Amino acid sequence: MNQKVLTVLEYNKIIERLSALASSPLGKEKVMKLQPMSDLDQIKEAQNNTADALSRLFKRDGISFGSNKPVGRSLRSLEIGATLSIAELLAIAALLDNVGRVKSYGKPERADEPADSLTEMFDGLVLNSQIAQEIHRCILSEDEIADDASSNLKSIRRNIGLANDKIKSQLNAMLNGQYRTYLQDAVITQRDGRYCIPVKAEYKGQVPGMVHDQSSTGSTVFIEPQAIVNLNNQIRELQIEEKKEIEVILETLSKMTAEETESIANDQKIMTRLDVIFAKGRLAMEQNASRPVFNNKHIINIRKGRHPLLDQKKVVPIDVRLGEDFDLLVVTGPNTGGKTVSLKTVGLLTLMGQAGLHIPAGDRSQLAVFTKVYADIGDEQSIEQSLSTFSSHMKNIVAILKNADENSLCLFDELGAGTDPTEGAALAIAILDYLHKRGIRSMATTHYSELKVYALSTDKVENACCEFDVETLSPTYKLLIGIPGKSNAFAISKRLGLREDIIEEAKLHITEDKENFEDLISDLENSRRIIEKERAEIAEYKAKIKTHQDALEKKRDKIDDSRDEILRKAREEAQSILREAKDVADETIRTFQKAGPGASMKDLEKARDKVRNKQKDNDAGLTVKNTDKPKKQIKPSDIKLGMDVKIVSMGLKGTVNSLPDAKGNITVSCGIMKSKTNINDIIIIDDGPIIPKKGVVNKNKSEASKIKMNKSYSVTSEINLLGKTVDEAIYELDKYLDDAYLAHMPSVRIVHGKGTGALRQAVQSKLRKTKYIESFRGGEYGEGDAGVTIATFKD
């Protein structure tokens, strides 16, 4: 991409923010070189990496790559047999420790956890923990080698300590003995690494030994007494041996590390790449960004896109389409209305997406792959180069027209401005028409009405405007596609206090056709607002109807299941009764046959009573036992259409569909099943009829019924908890789940966003504790990903 375009669209500022989120020097360096790609497969791979890093960040805390410092020069030195310094070995050990932590972070939490696009990178890290442990065992810091680094070093340092003790013992004896009066201070000091005592200058001849130094005033000389010269020499020799032994230790550690230079270099490459990927994930989390869907058809469809450099709490999301129904978008509207921001948002999100970054936009936003992005935005007039505003713009436009092709995206801000309006408008139309005929995706902002007419009259060219509220004199920053914008100059001037007569005079200078055109635009805008309002109301009604329809279907299915179960049990009971009756009849016949002609009537009567009792028991078993008995005798006049009743023998509730006939029989609707029964087999439910008597209003019942019905109609299949604290969200979720369950909804969609993951964890914890929740899961691709949880109710 052209470096100038990256600067104009402020891509470099995104890269600077991304660099701050990388945790290693090499990661930051690689981020600063990050450029948009033009290969679709590479872009998809980069987007996969970012998405998987974001998913891992949601599941657990992030990992630092801070110890991934440059060790390439040290590794090359090892390859030619050189010995590394203490600092270089410590840097390699720190890198290897960091590799171990990152390797552990990349391990799956569960055995059945599926692999992602980062798994191979984590698996590719080679653990050289033995090298790191040996380096840390031998080297305590950049200034200190451990005594236990080798047995020889330990022996040398022990001898140095013994020699030091002997020298100090002898010097202490001198300080407290014969030389006491000759000393400036009774202290032991060192000069050039040798022990000395401070002697007054006038007594230096009284202390035999070597003079190593004197004070700045000359009043004190530092003498190494003759008695300790050999001991000092011994210490110096031991120190030389110590230095040689340390070199041997460093050489040994270097040789051990040299055996793994290839794996260490590969580890550093993987660590640097992972650092960049996780920096992208952190940026996506910070911006509440989502993964765009890329295509090679030059189609852009950004849903709720936000400029990433604006305050996320204040920026107004925009919807932008380009490339499917039209390939040229002309944006008009007043100054400071958001036209340039919209233009930059499209360009910047395209560059971010092609660099493998998620974009601050809604799910399923589409971006196209462009080999080049061109932008003529801002004033680049130059006094030194004798370029006016118009000239600087035209210079950029000439270069764009020369290099742009069908794989390019062209963005123009205030095309044709800075010169005569008539000529500027004509040039702007000619330039856009040239790009349009070549099928180049383009977007331009303008104030010229001629371009609005061009867009209205040309196929595959569309108008758009940035909405402006004349009443408040403030833009809403909403991008409205399909509606040309107005400059609103007269309305703004009037609100700001310009005299009415001046405004009327100005209107006289506008042609009637132009005025009619502006009025048409105004009418279109009003119509759009009305249509949008009605569309929102229709969508709300559709959602209510769908919820109610789902509840009714579920209830009908439940009734069908209940009816089938009742019929099945009835058939089984009937078969059982028939078998039992046959057995009794057979037994009775055998009894009569055995009795013969001479049997007594008493025995025969006893057998008949037995059969009669058995029949009574069966009759009693056929009657459904129910503790509910009619409280009083129901009269035919008590029965009203729509009244709620309960059929005692069946144990079912229903609604009266017909008035009693002469025998007291009525028809009762139990769900989708109708049953004919007698008024003596029903109980009137206390709640009263659904349809009250004419002129009589059961206030309590009507209000309760109204609340209940409204509840069923108003519950939607989704709740949005974005922007709420955990306490606020859980309170609303608790109430919503109760309402949705009572409305017989099969499942609901809970939108909690991605953010830090705290709200998602609180929501899922609440779902685990809710008894009537059958299961829940995170949103899949296309449902909202990690920003959504789907909960299913128990039947």
PDB file of N, CA, C and O in Angstrom, residues 685-737:
ATOM      1  N   ILE A 685     -64.377 -23.017  37.395  1.00  0.00           N
ATOM      2  CA  ILE A 685     -63.122 -22.509  37.982  1.00  0.00           C
ATOM      3  C   ILE A 685     -63.360 -21.110  38.516  1.00  0.00           C
ATOM      4  O   ILE A 685     -64.004 -20.270  37.860  1.00  0.00           O
ATOM      5  N   ASP A 686     -62.781 -20.834  39.698  1.00  0.00           N
ATOM      6  CA  ASP A 686     -63.075 -19.582  40.402  1.00  0.00           C
ATOM      7  C   ASP A 686     -62.636 -18.348  39.648  1.00  0.00           C
ATOM      8  O   ASP A 686     -63.103 -17.241  39.910  1.00  0.00           O
ATOM      9  N   ASP A 687     -61.633 -18.502  38.728  1.00  0.00           N
ATOM     10  CA  ASP A 687     -61.111 -17.311  38.048  1.00  0.00           C
ATOM     11  C   ASP A 687     -62.173 -16.598  37.245  1.00  0.00           C
ATOM     12  O   ASP A 687     -62.025 -15.435  36.890  1.00  0.00           O
ATOM     13  N   GLY A 688     -63.293 -17.294  36.959  1.00  0.00           N
ATOM     14  CA  GLY A 688     -64.378 -16.643  36.223  1.00  0.00           C
ATOM     15  C   GLY A 688     -64.200 -16.759  34.735  1.00  0.00           C
ATOM     16  O   GLY A 688     -63.187 -17.217  34.225  1.00  0.00           O
ATOM     17  N   PRO A 689     -65.140 -16.327  33.979  1.00  0.00           N
ATOM     18  CA  PRO A 689     -65.100 -16.481  32.513  1.00  0.00           C
ATOM     19  C   PRO A 689     -64.124 -15.538  31.866  1.00  0.00           C
ATOM     20  O   PRO A 689     -63.842 -14.468  32.372  1.00  0.00           O
ATOM     21  N   ILE A 690     -63.595 -15.979  30.735  1.00  0.00           N
ATOM     22  CA  ILE A 690     -62.705 -15.110  29.960  1.00  0.00           C
ATOM     23  C   ILE A 690     -63.497 -13.986  29.330  1.00  0.00           C
ATOM     24  O   ILE A 690     -63.064 -12.848  29.261  1.00  0.00           O
ATOM     25  N   ILE A 691     -64.759 -14.319  28.896  1.00  0.00           N
ATOM     26  CA  ILE A 691     -65.617 -13.283  28.315  1.00  0.00           C
ATOM     27  C   ILE A 691     -66.686 -12.936  29.339  1.00  0.00           C
ATOM     28  O   ILE A 691     -67.613 -13.707  29.583  1.00  0.00           O
ATOM     29  N   PRO A 692     -66.592 -11.799  30.040  1.00  0.00           N
ATOM     30  CA  PRO A 692     -67.552 -11.453  31.083  1.00  0.00           C
ATOM     31  C   PRO A 692     -68.890 -11.061  30.485  1.00  0.00           C
ATOM     32  O   PRO A 692     -69.026 -10.839  29.287  1.00  0.00           O
ATOM     33  N   LYS A 693     -69.874 -10.966  31.389  1.00  0.00           N
ATOM     34  CA  LYS A 693     -71.199 -10.527  30.954  1.00  0.00           C
ATOM     35  C   LYS A 693     -71.130  -9.138  30.352  1.00  0.00           C
ATOM     36  O   LYS A 693     -70.322  -8.315  30.752  1.00  0.00           O
ATOM     37  N   LYS A 694     -71.993  -8.932  29.417  1.00  0.00           N
ATOM     38  CA  LYS A 694     -72.054  -7.622  28.772  1.00  0.00           C
ATOM     39  C   LYS A 694     -72.417  -6.563  29.799  1.00  0.00           C
ATOM     40  O   LYS A 694     -73.374  -6.694  30.551  1.00  0.00           O
ATOM     41  N   GLY A 695     -71.593  -5.509  29.836  1.00  0.00           N
ATOM     42  CA  GLY A 695     -71.855  -4.414  30.763  1.00  0.00           C
ATOM     43  C   GLY A 695     -71.277  -4.637  32.138  1.00  0.00           C
ATOM     44  O   GLY A 695     -71.323  -3.765  32.981  1.00  0.00           O
ATOM     45  N   VAL A 696     -70.785  -5.863  32.412  1.00  0.00           N
ATOM     46  CA  VAL A 696     -70.215  -6.140  33.738  1.00  0.00           C
ATOM     47  C   VAL A 696     -68.727  -6.379  33.559  1.00  0.00           C
ATOM     48  O   VAL A 696     -68.312  -7.213  32.757  1.00  0.00           O
ATOM     49  N   VAL A 697     -67.907  -5.664  34.285  1.00  0.00           N
ATOM     50  CA  VAL A 697     -66.438  -5.774  34.153  1.00  0.00           C
ATOM     51  C   VAL A 697     -65.869  -6.301  35.449  1.00  0.00           C
ATOM     52  O   VAL A 697     -66.042  -5.679  36.501  1.00  0.00           O
ATOM     53  N   ASN A 698     -65.269  -7.472  35.380  1.00  0.00           N
ATOM     54  CA  ASN A 698     -64.550  -8.007  36.536  1.00  0.00           C
ATOM     55  C   ASN A 698     -63.183  -7.347  36.539  1.00  0.00           C
ATOM     56  O   ASN A 698     -62.267  -7.768  35.858  1.00  0.00           O
ATOM     57  N   LYS A 699     -63.051  -6.267  37.287  1.00  0.00           N
ATOM     58  CA  LYS A 699     -61.858  -5.414  37.211  1.00  0.00           C
ATOM     59  C   LYS A 699     -60.591  -6.160  37.576  1.00  0.00           C
ATOM     60  O   LYS A 699     -59.584  -6.103  36.882  1.00  0.00           O
ATOM     61  N   ASN A 700     -60.646  -6.881  38.720  1.00  0.00           N
ATOM     62  CA  ASN A 700     -59.434  -7.579  39.169  1.00  0.00           C
ATOM     63  C   ASN A 700     -59.015  -8.629  38.152  1.00  0.00           C
ATOM     64  O   ASN A 700     -57.847  -8.767  37.820  1.00  0.00           O
ATOM     65  N   LYS A 701     -60.022  -9.394  37.684  1.00  0.00           N
ATOM     66  CA  LYS A 701     -59.702 -10.438  36.714  1.00  0.00           C
ATOM     67  C   LYS A 701     -59.180  -9.872  35.409  1.00  0.00           C
ATOM     68  O   LYS A 701     -58.213 -10.345  34.832  1.00  0.00           O
ATOM     69  N   SER A 702     -59.826  -8.805  34.896  1.00  0.00           N
ATOM     70  CA  SER A 702     -59.417  -8.247  33.614  1.00  0.00           C
ATOM     71  C   SER A 702     -58.003  -7.694  33.702  1.00  0.00           C
ATOM     72  O   SER A 702     -57.208  -7.836  32.789  1.00  0.00           O
ATOM     73  N   GLU A 703     -57.693  -7.065  34.835  1.00  0.00           N
ATOM     74  CA  GLU A 703     -56.344  -6.509  34.978  1.00  0.00           C
ATOM     75  C   GLU A 703     -55.304  -7.628  35.036  1.00  0.00           C
ATOM     76  O   GLU A 703     -54.241  -7.556  34.443  1.00  0.00           O
ATOM     77  N   ALA A 704     -55.631  -8.678  35.808  1.00  0.00           N
ATOM     78  CA  ALA A 704     -54.681  -9.793  35.935  1.00  0.00           C
ATOM     79  C   ALA A 704     -54.481 -10.485  34.589  1.00  0.00           C
ATOM     80  O   ALA A 704     -53.368 -10.816  34.204  1.00  0.00           O
ATOM     81  N   SER A 705     -55.629 -10.692  33.867  1.00  0.00           N
ATOM     82  CA  SER A 705     -55.528 -11.340  32.568  1.00  0.00           C
ATOM     83  C   SER A 705     -54.723 -10.488  31.606  1.00  0.00           C
ATOM     84  O   SER A 705     -53.930 -10.978  30.817  1.00  0.00           O
ATOM     85  N   LYS A 706     -54.956  -9.190  31.684  1.00  0.00           N
ATOM     86  CA  LYS A 706     -54.243  -8.274  30.789  1.00  0.00           C
ATOM     87  C   LYS A 706     -52.739  -8.327  31.028  1.00  0.00           C
ATOM     88  O   LYS A 706     -51.944  -8.390  30.109  1.00  0.00           O
ATOM     89  N   ILE A 707     -52.354  -8.343  32.322  1.00  0.00           N
ATOM     90  CA  ILE A 707     -50.916  -8.396  32.644  1.00  0.00           C
ATOM     91  C   ILE A 707     -50.314  -9.688  32.113  1.00  0.00           C
ATOM     92  O   ILE A 707     -49.240  -9.713  31.522  1.00  0.00           O
ATOM     93  N   LYS A 708     -51.076 -10.804  32.353  1.00  0.00           N
ATOM     94  CA  LYS A 708     -50.564 -12.100  31.931  1.00  0.00           C
ATOM     95  C   LYS A 708     -50.403 -12.177  30.419  1.00  0.00           C
ATOM     96  O   LYS A 708     -49.406 -12.649  29.899  1.00  0.00           O
ATOM     97  N   MET A 709     -51.435 -11.692  29.691  1.00  0.00           N
ATOM     98  CA  MET A 709     -51.359 -11.734  28.234  1.00  0.00           C
ATOM     99  C   MET A 709     -50.276 -10.820  27.702  1.00  0.00           C
ATOM    100  O   MET A 709     -49.552 -11.153  26.787  1.00  0.00           O
ATOM    101  N   ASN A 710     -50.177  -9.620  28.292  1.00  0.00           N
ATOM    102  CA  ASN A 710     -49.135  -8.688  27.859  1.00  0.00           C
ATOM    103  C   ASN A 710     -47.756  -9.283  28.054  1.00  0.00           C
ATOM    104  O   ASN A 710     -46.846  -9.071  27.264  1.00  0.00           O
ATOM    105  N   LYS A 711     -47.600 -10.031  29.155  1.00  0.00           N
ATOM    106  CA  LYS A 711     -46.299 -10.639  29.435  1.00  0.00           C
ATOM    107  C   LYS A 711     -45.910 -11.605  28.329  1.00  0.00           C
ATOM    108  O   LYS A 711     -44.804 -11.605  27.829  1.00  0.00           O
ATOM    109  N   SER A 712     -46.881 -12.438  27.920  1.00  0.00           N
ATOM    110  CA  SER A 712     -46.597 -13.425  26.891  1.00  0.00           C
ATOM    111  C   SER A 712     -46.279 -12.765  25.556  1.00  0.00           C
ATOM    112  O   SER A 712     -45.448 -13.223  24.803  1.00  0.00           O
ATOM    113  N   TYR A 713     -47.006 -11.654  25.281  1.00  0.00           N
ATOM    114  CA  TYR A 713     -46.778 -10.990  23.999  1.00  0.00           C
ATOM    115  C   TYR A 713     -45.472 -10.203  23.974  1.00  0.00           C
ATOM    116  O   TYR A 713     -44.850 -10.033  22.946  1.00  0.00           O
ATOM    117  N   SER A 714     -45.028  -9.662  25.112  1.00  0.00           N
ATOM    118  CA  SER A 714     -43.908  -8.713  25.108  1.00  0.00           C
ATOM    119  C   SER A 714     -42.540  -9.360  25.261  1.00  0.00           C
ATOM    120  O   SER A 714     -41.539  -8.738  24.971  1.00  0.00           O
ATOM    121  N   VAL A 715     -42.495 -10.614  25.715  1.00  0.00           N
ATOM    122  CA  VAL A 715     -41.193 -11.250  25.912  1.00  0.00           C
ATOM    123  C   VAL A 715     -40.601 -11.603  24.550  1.00  0.00           C
ATOM    124  O   VAL A 715     -41.233 -12.282  23.755  1.00  0.00           O
ATOM    125  N   THR A 716     -39.396 -11.132  24.286  1.00  0.00           N
ATOM    126  CA  THR A 716     -38.703 -11.446  23.043  1.00  0.00           C
ATOM    127  C   THR A 716     -37.702 -12.562  23.287  1.00  0.00           C
ATOM    128  O   THR A 716     -37.430 -12.925  24.425  1.00  0.00           O
ATOM    129  N   SER A 717     -37.156 -13.083  22.196  1.00  0.00           N
ATOM    130  CA  SER A 717     -36.222 -14.202  22.324  1.00  0.00           C
ATOM    131  C   SER A 717     -34.798 -13.744  22.568  1.00  0.00           C
ATOM    132  O   SER A 717     -33.881 -14.540  22.499  1.00  0.00           O
ATOM    133  N   GLU A 718     -34.602 -12.461  22.844  1.00  0.00           N
ATOM    134  CA  GLU A 718     -33.231 -11.954  23.052  1.00  0.00           C
ATOM    135  C   GLU A 718     -33.236 -10.859  24.106  1.00  0.00           C
ATOM    136  O   GLU A 718     -34.151 -10.055  24.177  1.00  0.00           O
ATOM    137  N   ILE A 719     -32.201 -10.827  24.944  1.00  0.00           N
ATOM    138  CA  ILE A 719     -32.009  -9.749  25.918  1.00  0.00           C
ATOM    139  C   ILE A 719     -30.620  -9.173  25.705  1.00  0.00           C
ATOM    140  O   ILE A 719     -29.652  -9.908  25.527  1.00  0.00           O
ATOM    141  N   ASN A 720     -30.533  -7.850  25.710  1.00  0.00           N
ATOM    142  CA  ASN A 720     -29.268  -7.148  25.473  1.00  0.00           C
ATOM    143  C   ASN A 720     -28.777  -6.555  26.803  1.00  0.00           C
ATOM    144  O   ASN A 720     -29.414  -5.682  27.375  1.00  0.00           O
ATOM    145  N   LEU A 721     -27.626  -7.026  27.265  1.00  0.00           N
ATOM    146  CA  LEU A 721     -27.073  -6.576  28.554  1.00  0.00           C
ATOM    147  C   LEU A 721     -25.841  -5.697  28.366  1.00  0.00           C
ATOM    148  O   LEU A 721     -25.120  -5.429  29.332  1.00  0.00           O
ATOM    149  N   LEU A 722     -25.587  -5.253  27.130  1.00  0.00           N
ATOM    150  CA  LEU A 722     -24.390  -4.452  26.862  1.00  0.00           C
ATOM    151  C   LEU A 722     -24.437  -3.130  27.631  1.00  0.00           C
ATOM    152  O   LEU A 722     -25.477  -2.486  27.714  1.00  0.00           O
ATOM    153  N   GLY A 723     -23.314  -2.727  28.186  1.00  0.00           N
ATOM    154  CA  GLY A 723     -23.209  -1.439  28.863  1.00  0.00           C
ATOM    155  C   GLY A 723     -23.651  -1.469  30.311  1.00  0.00           C
ATOM    156  O   GLY A 723     -23.622  -0.444  30.985  1.00  0.00           O
ATOM    157  N   LYS A 724     -24.095  -2.606  30.822  1.00  0.00           N
ATOM    158  CA  LYS A 724     -24.593  -2.685  32.201  1.00  0.00           C
ATOM    159  C   LYS A 724     -23.527  -3.281  33.108  1.00  0.00           C
ATOM    160  O   LYS A 724     -22.672  -4.050  32.672  1.00  0.00           O
ATOM    161  N   THR A 725     -23.592  -2.911  34.389  1.00  0.00           N
ATOM    162  CA  THR A 725     -22.713  -3.530  35.367  1.00  0.00           C
ATOM    163  C   THR A 725     -23.192  -4.959  35.604  1.00  0.00           C
ATOM    164  O   THR A 725     -24.300  -5.329  35.207  1.00  0.00           O
ATOM    165  N   VAL A 726     -22.354  -5.752  36.282  1.00  0.00           N
ATOM    166  CA  VAL A 726     -22.714  -7.151  36.539  1.00  0.00           C
ATOM    167  C   VAL A 726     -23.990  -7.229  37.366  1.00  0.00           C
ATOM    168  O   VAL A 726     -24.908  -8.003  37.063  1.00  0.00           O
ATOM    169  N   ASP A 727     -24.101  -6.376  38.417  1.00  0.00           N
ATOM    170  CA  ASP A 727     -25.285  -6.415  39.275  1.00  0.00           C
ATOM    171  C   ASP A 727     -26.550  -6.044  38.504  1.00  0.00           C
ATOM    172  O   ASP A 727     -27.591  -6.698  38.615  1.00  0.00           O
ATOM    173  N   GLU A 728     -26.461  -4.982  37.692  1.00  0.00           N
ATOM    174  CA  GLU A 728     -27.621  -4.562  36.901  1.00  0.00           C
ATOM    175  C   GLU A 728     -28.023  -5.650  35.911  1.00  0.00           C
ATOM    176  O   GLU A 728     -29.215  -5.966  35.730  1.00  0.00           O
ATOM    177  N   ALA A 729     -27.025  -6.235  35.253  1.00  0.00           N
ATOM    178  CA  ALA A 729     -27.302  -7.244  34.236  1.00  0.00           C
ATOM    179  C   ALA A 729     -27.933  -8.492  34.845  1.00  0.00           C
ATOM    180  O   ALA A 729     -28.898  -9.037  34.300  1.00  0.00           O
ATOM    181  N   ILE A 730     -27.428  -8.953  35.989  1.00  0.00           N
ATOM    182  CA  ILE A 730     -27.964 -10.181  36.610  1.00  0.00           C
ATOM    183  C   ILE A 730     -29.395  -9.947  37.082  1.00  0.00           C
ATOM    184  O   ILE A 730     -30.259 -10.829  36.982  1.00  0.00           O
ATOM    185  N   TYR A 731     -29.671  -8.719  37.597  1.00  0.00           N
ATOM    186  CA  TYR A 731     -31.038  -8.407  38.033  1.00  0.00           C
ATOM    187  C   TYR A 731     -32.008  -8.487  36.858  1.00  0.00           C
ATOM    188  O   TYR A 731     -33.083  -9.100  36.947  1.00  0.00           O
ATOM    189  N   GLU A 732     -31.638  -7.875  35.724  1.00  0.00           N
ATOM    190  CA  GLU A 732     -32.506  -7.892  34.548  1.00  0.00           C
ATOM    191  C   GLU A 732     -32.612  -9.301  33.958  1.00  0.00           C
ATOM    192  O   GLU A 732     -33.682  -9.727  33.512  1.00  0.00           O
ATOM    193  N   LEU A 733     -31.493 -10.034  33.962  1.00  0.00           N
ATOM    194  CA  LEU A 733     -31.499 -11.382  33.414  1.00  0.00           C
ATOM    195  C   LEU A 733     -32.417 -12.296  34.214  1.00  0.00           C
ATOM    196  O   LEU A 733     -33.158 -13.105  33.650  1.00  0.00           O
ATOM    197  N   ASP A 734     -32.373 -12.182  35.539  1.00  0.00           N
ATOM    198  CA  ASP A 734     -33.211 -13.017  36.398  1.00  0.00           C
ATOM    199  C   ASP A 734     -34.696 -12.840  36.074  1.00  0.00           C
ATOM    200  O   ASP A 734     -35.458 -13.791  35.916  1.00  0.00           O
ATOM    201  N   LYS A 735     -35.109 -11.574  35.962  1.00  0.00           N
ATOM    202  CA  LYS A 735     -36.511 -11.268  35.645  1.00  0.00           C
ATOM    203  C   LYS A 735     -36.862 -11.745  34.233  1.00  0.00           C
ATOM    204  O   LYS A 735     -37.932 -12.305  33.995  1.00  0.00           O
ATOM    205  N   TYR A 736     -35.939 -11.548  33.293  1.00  0.00           N
ATOM    206  CA  TYR A 736     -36.199 -11.922  31.902  1.00  0.00           C
ATOM    207  C   TYR A 736     -36.356 -13.431  31.758  1.00  0.00           C
ATOM    208  O   TYR A 736     -37.233 -13.919  31.046  1.00  0.00           O
ATOM    209  N   LEU A 737     -35.499 -14.211  32.449  1.00  0.00           N
ATOM    210  CA  LEU A 737     -35.587 -15.662  32.356  1.00  0.00           C
ATOM    211  C   LEU A 737     -36.930 -16.172  32.878  1.00  0.00           C
ATOM    212  O   LEU A 737     -37.540 -17.076  32.296  1.00  0.00           O
TER     213      LEU A 737
END
